[in-house]
XYZ file of C-alpha atoms in Angstrom:
633
model
C -35.482 -17.348 19.966
C -35.940 -14.272 22.172
C -38.009 -11.423 20.769
C -37.838 -8.262 22.811
C -40.661 -5.741 22.495
C -41.004 -2.457 24.371
C -44.633 -1.456 24.864
C -44.974 2.249 25.470
C -45.342 5.310 23.321
C -42.152 4.199 21.621
C -41.708 0.452 21.185
C -39.330 -1.620 19.101
C -38.272 -5.143 18.237
C -34.742 -5.658 19.481
C -33.340 -9.042 18.562
C -33.752 -12.806 18.387
C -31.576 -15.432 19.980
C -31.361 -19.194 19.750
C -33.517 -20.141 22.769
C -36.842 -19.656 20.967
C -38.387 -17.614 23.800
C -40.457 -14.503 23.247
C -39.244 -11.816 25.606
C -41.658 -8.908 25.947
C -40.456 -5.894 27.890
C -43.050 -3.238 28.573
C -43.646 -0.186 30.752
C -46.593 -0.207 33.138
C -46.906 3.514 32.919
C -45.310 6.218 30.899
C -44.599 8.335 33.962
C -43.607 5.552 36.354
C -40.785 4.310 34.131
C -41.248 0.798 35.496
C -40.433 -2.091 33.212
C -41.820 -5.592 33.343
C -40.575 -8.546 31.316
C -42.701 -11.473 30.224
C -41.415 -14.650 28.595
C -43.238 -17.178 26.485
C -42.214 -19.735 23.913
C -42.461 -18.803 20.236
C -44.856 -21.658 19.538
C -47.288 -20.806 22.325
C -50.527 -18.994 21.435
C -49.582 -16.419 24.037
C -46.623 -15.361 21.904
C -49.042 -14.341 19.156
C -51.736 -12.724 21.310
C -49.782 -10.986 24.051
C -48.140 -8.229 21.947
C -51.568 -7.213 20.642
C -53.076 -7.173 24.126
C -50.283 -5.090 25.566
C -50.454 -2.622 22.719
C -54.195 -2.218 23.107
C -53.750 -1.664 26.855
C -51.363 1.168 26.068
C -53.710 2.632 23.463
C -51.358 2.159 20.546
C -52.966 -0.645 18.587
C -53.119 1.659 15.551
C -49.311 1.665 15.478
C -48.876 -2.088 15.281
C -48.417 -1.864 11.533
C -45.269 0.127 12.103
C -43.738 -2.490 14.390
C -41.607 -4.683 12.197
C -41.245 -7.962 14.099
C -38.924 -9.331 11.420
C -36.550 -6.414 11.302
C -34.636 -5.789 8.102
C -30.896 -5.566 7.954
C -28.502 -6.673 10.659
C -26.114 -9.587 10.387
C -28.651 -12.073 9.037
C -28.583 -11.078 5.309
C -24.834 -10.339 5.177
C -23.733 -13.943 4.397
C -25.998 -13.913 1.336
C -24.554 -10.585 0.177
C -20.980 -11.840 0.551
C -21.990 -15.078 -1.214
C -23.120 -12.973 -4.181
C -19.612 -11.655 -4.756
C -17.949 -14.953 -3.857
C -19.987 -16.730 -6.539
C -19.155 -14.116 -9.169
C -15.461 -14.260 -8.253
C -15.432 -18.076 -8.400
C -16.981 -18.122 -11.855
C -14.859 -15.257 -13.196
C -11.584 -16.644 -11.816
C -12.248 -20.172 -13.077
C -13.088 -18.922 -16.549
C -10.095 -16.576 -16.703
C -7.667 -19.229 -15.434
C -8.513 -21.763 -18.134
C -9.986 -19.613 -20.897
C -6.803 -19.559 -22.966
C -6.873 -23.375 -23.128
C -10.532 -23.306 -24.183
C -9.880 -20.758 -26.922
C -6.822 -22.515 -28.335
C -8.278 -26.036 -28.256
C -12.001 -25.546 -28.949
C -11.946 -22.384 -31.085
C -8.534 -23.023 -32.710
C -7.370 -19.488 -31.992
C -3.703 -18.603 -31.711
C -2.034 -17.850 -28.409
C -1.759 -14.135 -29.166
C -5.384 -13.844 -30.351
C -6.586 -15.755 -27.288
C -4.538 -13.529 -25.005
C -6.051 -10.415 -26.603
C -9.604 -11.716 -26.022
C -8.738 -12.450 -22.397
C -7.120 -9.030 -21.921
C -10.204 -7.287 -23.340
C -12.480 -9.348 -21.080
C -10.351 -8.513 -18.051
C -10.284 -4.836 -19.026
C -14.077 -4.757 -19.278
C -14.460 -6.585 -15.961
C -12.231 -3.941 -14.332
C -13.501 -0.820 -16.118
C -17.217 -1.510 -15.771
C -17.236 -1.629 -11.924
C -16.388 2.079 -12.012
C -19.495 2.712 -14.112
C -21.482 0.338 -11.901
C -20.510 2.267 -8.789
C -21.668 5.527 -10.390
C -25.008 4.098 -11.535
C -25.571 2.430 -8.171
C -24.839 5.521 -6.065
C -26.663 7.990 -8.249
C -29.572 6.082 -9.825
C -30.455 2.478 -9.002
C -29.228 1.821 -5.484
C -27.030 -1.065 -4.407
C -29.660 -3.778 -4.077
C -31.112 -3.249 -7.536
C -27.644 -2.942 -9.082
C -26.457 -6.188 -7.477
C -29.640 -8.025 -8.478
C -29.556 -6.916 -12.116
C -25.887 -7.688 -12.554
C -26.307 -11.125 -10.961
C -28.832 -11.868 -13.702
C -26.319 -10.607 -16.257
C -23.562 -12.831 -14.909
C -25.931 -15.806 -14.867
C -26.834 -15.128 -18.497
C -23.162 -14.970 -19.475
C -22.242 -18.218 -17.731
C -25.191 -20.035 -19.327
C -24.181 -18.778 -22.764
C -20.625 -19.992 -22.171
C -22.045 -23.326 -21.003
C -24.059 -23.562 -24.225
C -20.898 -23.121 -26.320
C -19.584 -26.339 -24.789
C -22.940 -28.107 -25.018
C -24.079 -27.267 -28.570
C -21.589 -28.427 -31.242
C -22.680 -25.753 -33.744
C -21.448 -23.007 -31.402
C -17.804 -24.132 -31.721
C -15.718 -25.123 -34.766
C -15.333 -28.858 -35.521
C -12.387 -30.668 -33.997
C -9.088 -30.763 -35.871
C -7.713 -33.935 -37.399
C -5.049 -36.046 -35.746
C -2.328 -34.198 -37.618
C -3.636 -30.814 -36.389
C -3.896 -29.733 -40.021
C -6.877 -28.040 -41.605
C -8.396 -26.690 -38.367
C -11.548 -24.694 -39.087
C -11.610 -21.120 -37.854
C -14.612 -20.029 -35.790
C -17.487 -18.463 -37.683
C -18.751 -14.928 -36.930
C -21.776 -16.392 -35.110
C -19.580 -18.594 -32.942
C -17.319 -15.678 -32.047
C -20.366 -13.498 -31.370
C -21.849 -15.976 -28.885
C -18.462 -16.361 -27.181
C -17.861 -12.619 -26.903
C -21.465 -12.015 -25.827
C -21.090 -14.511 -22.977
C -17.915 -12.786 -21.787
C -19.638 -9.415 -22.184
C -22.555 -10.426 -19.959
C -20.093 -11.744 -17.376
C -18.251 -8.400 -17.465
C -21.554 -6.606 -16.892
C -22.114 -8.926 -13.956
C -18.833 -7.796 -12.442
C -19.833 -4.140 -12.930
C -22.391 -4.241 -10.132
C -21.420 -7.158 -7.941
C -17.801 -6.181 -7.253
C -18.177 -2.509 -6.278
C -21.541 -2.815 -4.508
C -21.575 -5.998 -2.419
C -19.259 -4.842 0.364
C -20.961 -1.436 0.571
C -24.374 -3.168 0.509
C -23.270 -5.358 3.428
C -22.277 -2.206 5.330
C -25.754 -0.789 4.708
C -27.247 -3.642 6.725
C -25.608 -2.408 9.940
C -25.548 1.319 9.180
C -28.379 1.929 11.696
C -26.436 0.397 14.606
C -24.690 2.504 17.227
C -21.098 3.416 16.429
C -19.339 1.070 18.861
C -21.378 -1.943 17.807
C -21.018 -1.040 14.141
C -17.227 -0.684 14.386
C -16.883 -4.162 15.872
C -19.135 -5.621 13.196
C -17.263 -3.841 10.388
C -13.919 -5.248 11.491
C -15.366 -8.738 11.341
C -17.094 -7.994 8.054
C -13.902 -6.838 6.327
C -11.961 -9.828 7.612
C -14.550 -12.306 6.398
C -14.891 -10.451 3.107
C -11.211 -10.787 2.209
C -11.096 -14.377 3.432
C -14.150 -15.184 1.328
C -12.698 -13.598 -1.806
C -9.436 -15.482 -1.297
C -11.398 -18.697 -0.777
C -13.282 -18.021 -4.019
C -10.020 -17.700 -5.936
C -8.678 -20.959 -4.510
C -11.888 -22.872 -5.283
C -11.911 -21.448 -8.805
C -8.380 -22.441 -9.794
C -8.514 -25.846 -8.131
C -11.936 -27.489 -8.105
C -13.617 -25.819 -11.086
C -10.502 -25.805 -13.246
C -9.991 -29.493 -12.378
C -13.509 -30.291 -13.591
C -12.924 -28.310 -16.778
C -9.622 -30.022 -17.449
C -10.299 -33.592 -16.327
C -14.058 -34.126 -16.604
C -14.851 -31.800 -19.491
C -15.879 -28.288 -20.407
C -19.576 -29.191 -20.220
C -19.329 -30.173 -16.565
C -16.954 -27.348 -15.641
C -19.008 -24.582 -17.248
C -22.251 -26.280 -16.168
C -21.210 -26.064 -12.519
C -20.421 -22.353 -12.953
C -23.853 -21.733 -14.502
C -25.570 -23.679 -11.710
C -23.690 -21.719 -9.034
C -24.699 -18.378 -10.529
C -28.341 -19.396 -10.998
C -28.550 -20.652 -7.422
C -27.088 -17.515 -5.848
C -29.288 -15.288 -8.032
C -32.406 -17.075 -6.766
C -31.147 -16.991 -3.167
C -30.549 -13.240 -3.487
C -34.133 -12.753 -4.638
C -35.436 -14.901 -1.784
C -33.472 -12.814 0.729
C -34.793 -9.532 -0.664
C -37.398 -8.966 2.118
C -34.648 -9.102 4.741
C -32.347 -6.508 3.105
C -31.967 -2.973 4.308
C -32.203 -1.025 1.035
C -30.717 2.453 1.146
C -31.959 4.899 -1.446
C -29.318 6.162 -3.887
C -27.677 9.467 -3.080
C -25.421 11.743 -5.036
C -22.318 9.841 -6.032
C -18.821 11.132 -5.339
C -18.238 10.669 -9.062
C -21.082 13.049 -9.900
C -19.617 15.503 -7.407
C -16.202 15.359 -9.115
C -17.800 15.777 -12.536
C -19.655 18.850 -11.318
C -16.371 20.531 -10.367
C -15.003 19.951 -13.866
C -18.180 21.267 -15.517
C -18.446 24.363 -13.323
C -14.740 25.134 -13.738
C -15.169 25.076 -17.507
C -18.272 27.269 -17.231
C -16.304 29.796 -15.175
C -13.129 29.618 -17.240
C -13.391 33.310 -18.099
C -13.449 34.387 -14.434
C -10.295 35.995 -13.086
C -9.251 34.699 -9.690
C -7.989 37.324 -7.215
C -4.309 37.209 -6.320
C -5.201 36.969 -2.637
C -8.203 35.193 -1.196
C -8.636 37.644 1.688
C -11.199 39.643 -0.292
C -12.849 36.672 -2.004
C -15.737 34.545 -0.870
C -16.172 30.861 -1.599
C -19.151 28.569 -1.394
C -19.130 26.296 1.674
C -21.643 23.629 2.603
C -21.299 24.265 6.337
C -21.498 27.547 8.187
C -19.282 26.423 11.040
C -16.150 27.633 9.346
C -15.281 29.090 5.981
C -12.842 27.077 3.895
C -10.618 28.589 1.263
C -9.322 26.330 -1.519
C -5.648 25.477 -1.720
C -3.288 27.044 -4.241
C -2.536 23.842 -6.165
C -4.487 23.387 -9.412
C -5.760 26.920 -9.036
C -7.932 26.728 -12.127
C -10.381 24.436 -10.320
C -10.978 27.116 -7.673
C -13.193 28.883 -10.203
C -15.827 26.240 -9.488
C -16.390 27.398 -5.895
C -15.827 31.172 -6.009
C -19.026 33.137 -5.396
C -20.186 35.540 -8.080
C -22.396 38.267 -6.626
C -24.060 39.301 -9.866
C -24.511 35.792 -11.295
C -28.082 34.845 -12.186
C -27.626 31.088 -12.460
C -26.096 30.186 -9.103
C -29.456 29.204 -7.648
C -32.096 26.981 -9.182
C -34.959 29.451 -8.803
C -36.202 28.086 -5.487
C -33.452 29.702 -3.479
C -31.374 26.534 -3.366
C -27.835 26.298 -4.669
C -27.508 24.513 -7.985
C -24.501 22.178 -7.784
C -24.042 22.341 -11.551
C -23.482 26.108 -11.288
C -21.524 26.450 -8.039
C -19.578 23.836 -6.065
C -18.382 23.740 -2.491
C -14.753 24.078 -1.467
C -14.888 20.479 -0.226
C -15.923 19.266 -3.687
C -13.058 21.146 -5.306
C -10.501 19.815 -2.825
C -11.803 16.268 -3.310
C -11.129 16.513 -7.032
C -7.673 17.962 -6.366
C -6.914 15.056 -4.045
C -8.053 12.563 -6.662
C -5.926 14.200 -9.351
C -2.900 14.466 -7.054
C -2.642 10.672 -6.656
C -2.852 10.002 -10.387
C 0.954 9.986 -10.895
C 1.416 7.402 -8.124
C -1.538 5.430 -9.484
C -0.105 5.452 -12.999
C 3.241 4.190 -11.703
C 1.504 1.066 -10.342
C -0.198 0.097 -13.612
C 2.862 -1.863 -14.713
C 2.514 -4.246 -11.768
C -1.034 -5.095 -12.876
C 0.190 -5.594 -16.446
C 2.918 -7.996 -15.346
C 0.571 -9.952 -13.084
C -1.873 -10.511 -15.957
C 0.637 -11.091 -18.771
C 1.993 -14.525 -17.924
C 1.471 -17.384 -20.383
C 2.125 -19.899 -17.628
C -1.037 -21.865 -18.429
C 0.213 -22.625 -21.945
C 3.660 -23.443 -20.592
C 2.208 -25.776 -17.964
C 0.216 -27.630 -20.629
C 3.506 -28.780 -22.238
C 5.174 -29.900 -18.987
C 4.934 -32.847 -16.619
C 2.060 -31.857 -14.300
C 2.212 -34.814 -11.940
C 2.627 -33.553 -8.376
C 3.406 -35.847 -5.475
C 1.952 -38.943 -7.099
C 1.619 -40.275 -10.608
C -2.163 -40.495 -10.229
C -2.740 -36.783 -9.620
C -2.083 -34.343 -12.435
C -2.271 -30.619 -11.767
C -4.573 -28.922 -14.301
C -2.713 -26.366 -16.392
C -5.216 -23.681 -15.453
C -4.522 -24.263 -11.753
C -0.890 -23.159 -11.996
C -1.841 -19.755 -10.549
C -2.702 -21.453 -7.237
C 0.880 -20.732 -6.134
C 0.246 -17.009 -6.624
C -3.090 -17.050 -4.796
C -1.831 -19.048 -1.819
C 1.242 -16.813 -1.491
C -0.895 -13.668 -1.654
C -3.367 -14.998 0.927
C -0.778 -16.252 3.409
C 1.425 -13.159 3.214
C -1.539 -10.778 3.499
C -2.879 -12.635 6.514
C 0.473 -12.876 8.298
C 1.974 -9.470 7.492
C 0.330 -7.311 10.179
C 0.098 -10.038 12.813
C 3.485 -11.739 12.600
C 5.872 -10.140 10.097
C 5.549 -6.507 11.216
C 6.124 -7.275 14.937
C 9.125 -9.413 13.973
C 10.623 -6.606 11.881
C 9.946 -4.107 14.661
C 11.980 -6.189 17.090
C 14.849 -6.363 14.605
C 14.865 -2.704 13.525
C 13.661 -1.133 16.768
C 11.337 1.148 14.794
C 7.575 1.378 15.135
C 7.003 2.000 11.408
C 8.977 -0.624 9.564
C 7.903 0.151 6.002
C 6.048 3.191 4.723
C 3.207 2.710 2.273
C 5.343 4.073 -0.558
C 8.097 1.613 0.287
C 5.647 -1.285 0.251
C 4.385 -0.193 -3.151
C 7.972 0.135 -4.400
C 8.770 -3.376 -3.166
C 5.763 -4.595 -5.148
C 7.115 -2.986 -8.322
C 10.570 -4.479 -7.714
C 9.169 -7.963 -7.079
C 7.120 -7.809 -10.282
C 10.346 -7.140 -12.209
C 12.013 -10.071 -10.443
C 9.094 -12.348 -11.350
C 9.538 -11.594 -15.055
C 13.285 -12.201 -14.880
C 12.647 -15.581 -13.271
C 9.918 -16.329 -15.825
C 12.298 -15.488 -18.674
C 14.993 -17.782 -17.268
C 12.558 -20.669 -16.708
C 11.077 -20.313 -20.198
C 14.566 -20.282 -21.722
C 15.330 -23.577 -20.009
C 11.892 -25.042 -20.849
C 12.288 -24.211 -24.532
C 15.827 -25.621 -24.555
C 14.580 -28.935 -23.115
C 11.679 -29.053 -25.589
C 13.926 -28.401 -28.615
C 16.458 -30.917 -27.364
C 13.648 -33.485 -27.138
C 12.661 -32.908 -30.765
C 9.450 -31.011 -29.993
C 10.313 -27.695 -31.652
C 7.602 -28.119 -34.279
C 5.137 -30.014 -32.058
C 2.886 -27.455 -30.375
C 1.060 -30.025 -28.204
C 3.975 -32.273 -27.279
C 4.817 -32.756 -23.618
C 8.132 -33.652 -22.040
C 9.663 -34.647 -18.715
C 10.060 -31.278 -17.051
C 8.151 -30.709 -13.830
C 5.509 -28.003 -13.804
C 6.886 -26.943 -10.403
C 9.597 -25.057 -12.316
C 6.889 -22.428 -12.853
C 6.082 -22.130 -9.140
C 8.820 -19.592 -8.213
C 7.636 -16.948 -10.676
C 4.061 -17.282 -9.412
C 5.179 -17.103 -5.787
C 7.042 -13.864 -6.541
C 4.004 -12.491 -8.424
C 1.874 -13.290 -5.362
C 4.283 -11.393 -3.114
C 4.327 -8.490 -5.564
C 0.539 -8.348 -5.498
C 0.441 -8.485 -1.695
C 2.821 -5.527 -1.424
C 1.520 -3.437 -4.321
C -2.258 -3.967 -4.208
C -2.713 -3.778 -0.436
C -0.155 -0.957 -0.250
C -2.131 0.973 -2.852
C -5.432 0.539 -1.018
C -3.964 1.727 2.290
C -2.090 4.568 0.572
C -5.214 5.894 -1.138
C -7.225 5.591 2.078
C -4.501 7.503 3.946
C -4.182 10.308 1.394
C -7.704 10.812 0.082
C -10.505 12.353 2.178
C -12.744 9.924 4.039
C -15.694 10.934 1.880
C -13.902 9.379 -1.110
C -13.669 5.859 0.311
C -15.513 4.348 -2.667
C -12.998 6.052 -4.962
C -10.205 3.834 -3.613
C -11.424 0.486 -4.947
C -12.486 2.205 -8.157
C -8.888 3.386 -8.674
C -7.655 -0.167 -8.180
C -10.158 -1.629 -10.652
C -9.475 1.152 -13.133
C -5.724 0.571 -12.949
C -6.190 -3.131 -13.649
C -8.398 -2.274 -16.615
C -5.856 0.134 -18.080
C -3.175 -2.524 -17.616
C -5.259 -5.022 -19.593
C -5.646 -2.570 -22.479
C -1.916 -1.820 -22.499
C -1.145 -5.546 -22.377
C -3.350 -6.053 -25.440
C -1.460 -3.370 -27.348
C 1.915 -4.757 -26.257
C 1.063 -8.292 -27.418
C -0.259 -6.998 -30.742
C 2.782 -4.769 -31.321
C 5.276 -7.505 -30.434
C 3.764 -9.979 -32.872
C 3.557 -7.381 -35.660
C 7.184 -6.321 -35.210
C 8.774 -9.716 -34.595
C 6.651 -11.594 -37.158
C 7.783 -9.626 -40.205
C 9.574 -11.174 -43.185
C 8.098 -14.603 -42.536
C 9.774 -14.973 -39.144
C 8.023 -16.759 -36.315
C 6.802 -14.074 -33.883
C 7.877 -14.128 -30.270
C 4.357 -15.063 -29.178
C 3.884 -17.820 -31.716
C 1.051 -20.331 -31.435
C 3.779 -22.919 -30.902
C 5.623 -22.031 -27.699
C 8.670 -23.988 -28.822
C 8.980 -21.978 -32.054
C 8.349 -18.639 -30.391
C 10.408 -16.727 -27.857
C 8.201 -16.127 -24.855
C 11.380 -15.715 -22.824
C 12.165 -12.552 -24.796
C 8.651 -11.294 -24.088
C 9.114 -11.815 -20.341
C 12.486 -10.094 -20.429
C 10.973 -7.132 -22.285
C 8.339 -6.814 -19.539
C 11.137 -6.829 -16.972
C 12.855 -3.961 -18.835
C 9.590 -2.001 -18.966
C 9.146 -2.714 -15.265
C 12.609 -1.314 -14.530
C 11.709 1.885 -16.379
C 8.467 2.033 -14.400
C 10.417 1.613 -11.137
C 12.452 4.732 -11.969
C 9.226 6.593 -12.746
C 7.749 5.381 -9.442
C 10.760 6.652 -7.486
C 10.443 10.080 -9.140
C 6.714 10.221 -8.351
C 7.386 9.212 -4.736
C 9.766 12.134 -4.247
C 7.526 14.620 -6.035
C 4.234 13.573 -4.472
C 3.210 15.541 -1.390
C 1.035 13.397 0.892
C -0.353 16.437 2.678
C -3.585 17.780 1.241
C -3.704 21.288 2.649
C -6.714 23.572 2.551
C -7.070 26.994 4.087
C -9.599 27.802 6.770
C -11.070 31.192 7.622
C -12.290 30.907 11.203
C -14.274 33.873 12.487
C -13.511 35.157 15.967
C -15.543 38.279 16.657
C -14.970 40.753 13.847
C -11.506 39.503 12.935
C -10.777 36.756 10.422
C -7.547 34.863 10.751
C -6.176 32.722 7.929
C -4.958 29.318 9.167
C -3.909 26.076 7.534
C -5.217 22.658 8.405
C -4.474 19.139 7.227
C -7.181 17.622 5.010
């Protein structure tokens, strides 16, 4: 381990390496600029005494308290930070993958009711990270937000574990004839929903903050070194999240399905407790950045100030108007789009509430042009964002787990049986492989074929994602039609739990297409938002993605409820019946494909209407003359 210490008026600890040698670099004189280097092993007494001696020789022994030999931040705590999110993703994905089986078998809930609970849980897990990002940036800071939400997730997983451990927290088992099943009591439903609620709160801080918290650890590095580290960090982050998904839907789901819910949920609780304790143990090594004003607060201020100034009349030309700018290097004039918002940054000479009394500008009374343009940029991508919600809805609306439970799940050998909850592994593997190979192999191959440098634009990639999601539902509808036909032919129309000789691999194609759709749409969205929005709104990008998934979950809940109310009238079996063989899940999939086709038309319209250029106006002073020029934001 090499510890490098500069002994002069300014000294610092540089780094450690694996050779366990203490390297002390010091200057013999401040004016001579001569450096000497001493080495000693970490275990030697000299390694403990020499830094003190050298500091005293230089007359700076009073500053030893400021020399942090165990420096905070750097690469050392990053694996723990990434492990925080990996653990939360593993637990969340494993629970989501198999939760519908748990609800239908242990709580005796119907397929539609179970799906609604899952949709609400997914919506909360996607909406709350937006709130978590706001609270973290503006109030608590990333470390405290991650730590508190890890405790919340641990609490939720332990409560879910208790529902499988304590018999009174779940209804009694049904009889052999599946008749007279007891519905869950209000207390049992409360404990179940509370556990999912705590897990959603856990996602609110872990998901939006961990990657940014990892970036904080190397924020003090020089730019070149930091850029190299960030590229590696992002790569390992996405690999780790993909690994978490695979572990969740294979190993943990296998334990839940084959060994039992107690073991499966117990492992999840143990994983969360362990990583929570490890996070606390690593706390002294974290670089903890104090919270600053969130971009969300900045956007809210523009809305508030615009409403305050709604009675102001904007001039027809901005040549005679003045606007509030944060920097004096050049004066920016807001763009003409969404002109109403420009009232938030126009200066009012006779206003008494622009300043806070100390001569400083009050951001809740006057905003900068940059703030206004940031809000305009965010609002301008809303149509494109809304057109992508349908892809999230389709990706989360499959009842493949219930279908797989009725099919032959033996794969490769009669001894191994694929757990029903692991059927989404085909989607995850497809997403991971395609995402990893696209830039490195597929794009160069397409460039050689087409002879063009840009093979697909970001809009085209997003459009392909929408189209593939439609195709996945058409395939799902066809497969379910055939599955139901085989089940009815085998005399299982009224047997909800009967299985038959139809391979579960029939479901693989629809999941492969869903994985491709996600790879095109989700990654295309992230890159599109990063390309269009200002750099200062980087945290807004992931928030848009989470928010879209949350909206999709709410819409999916309403769609399921509406379908069962409409199709279940007059004593008819609803499409989404508790018995798959009596219902018509194939019609449901086909309806989603029709809605997806409508959404594709809407997406095409938005693509033609949307202007990717975010133009502001700049007033650059040259002598006494002011010239109005445009620049790309």
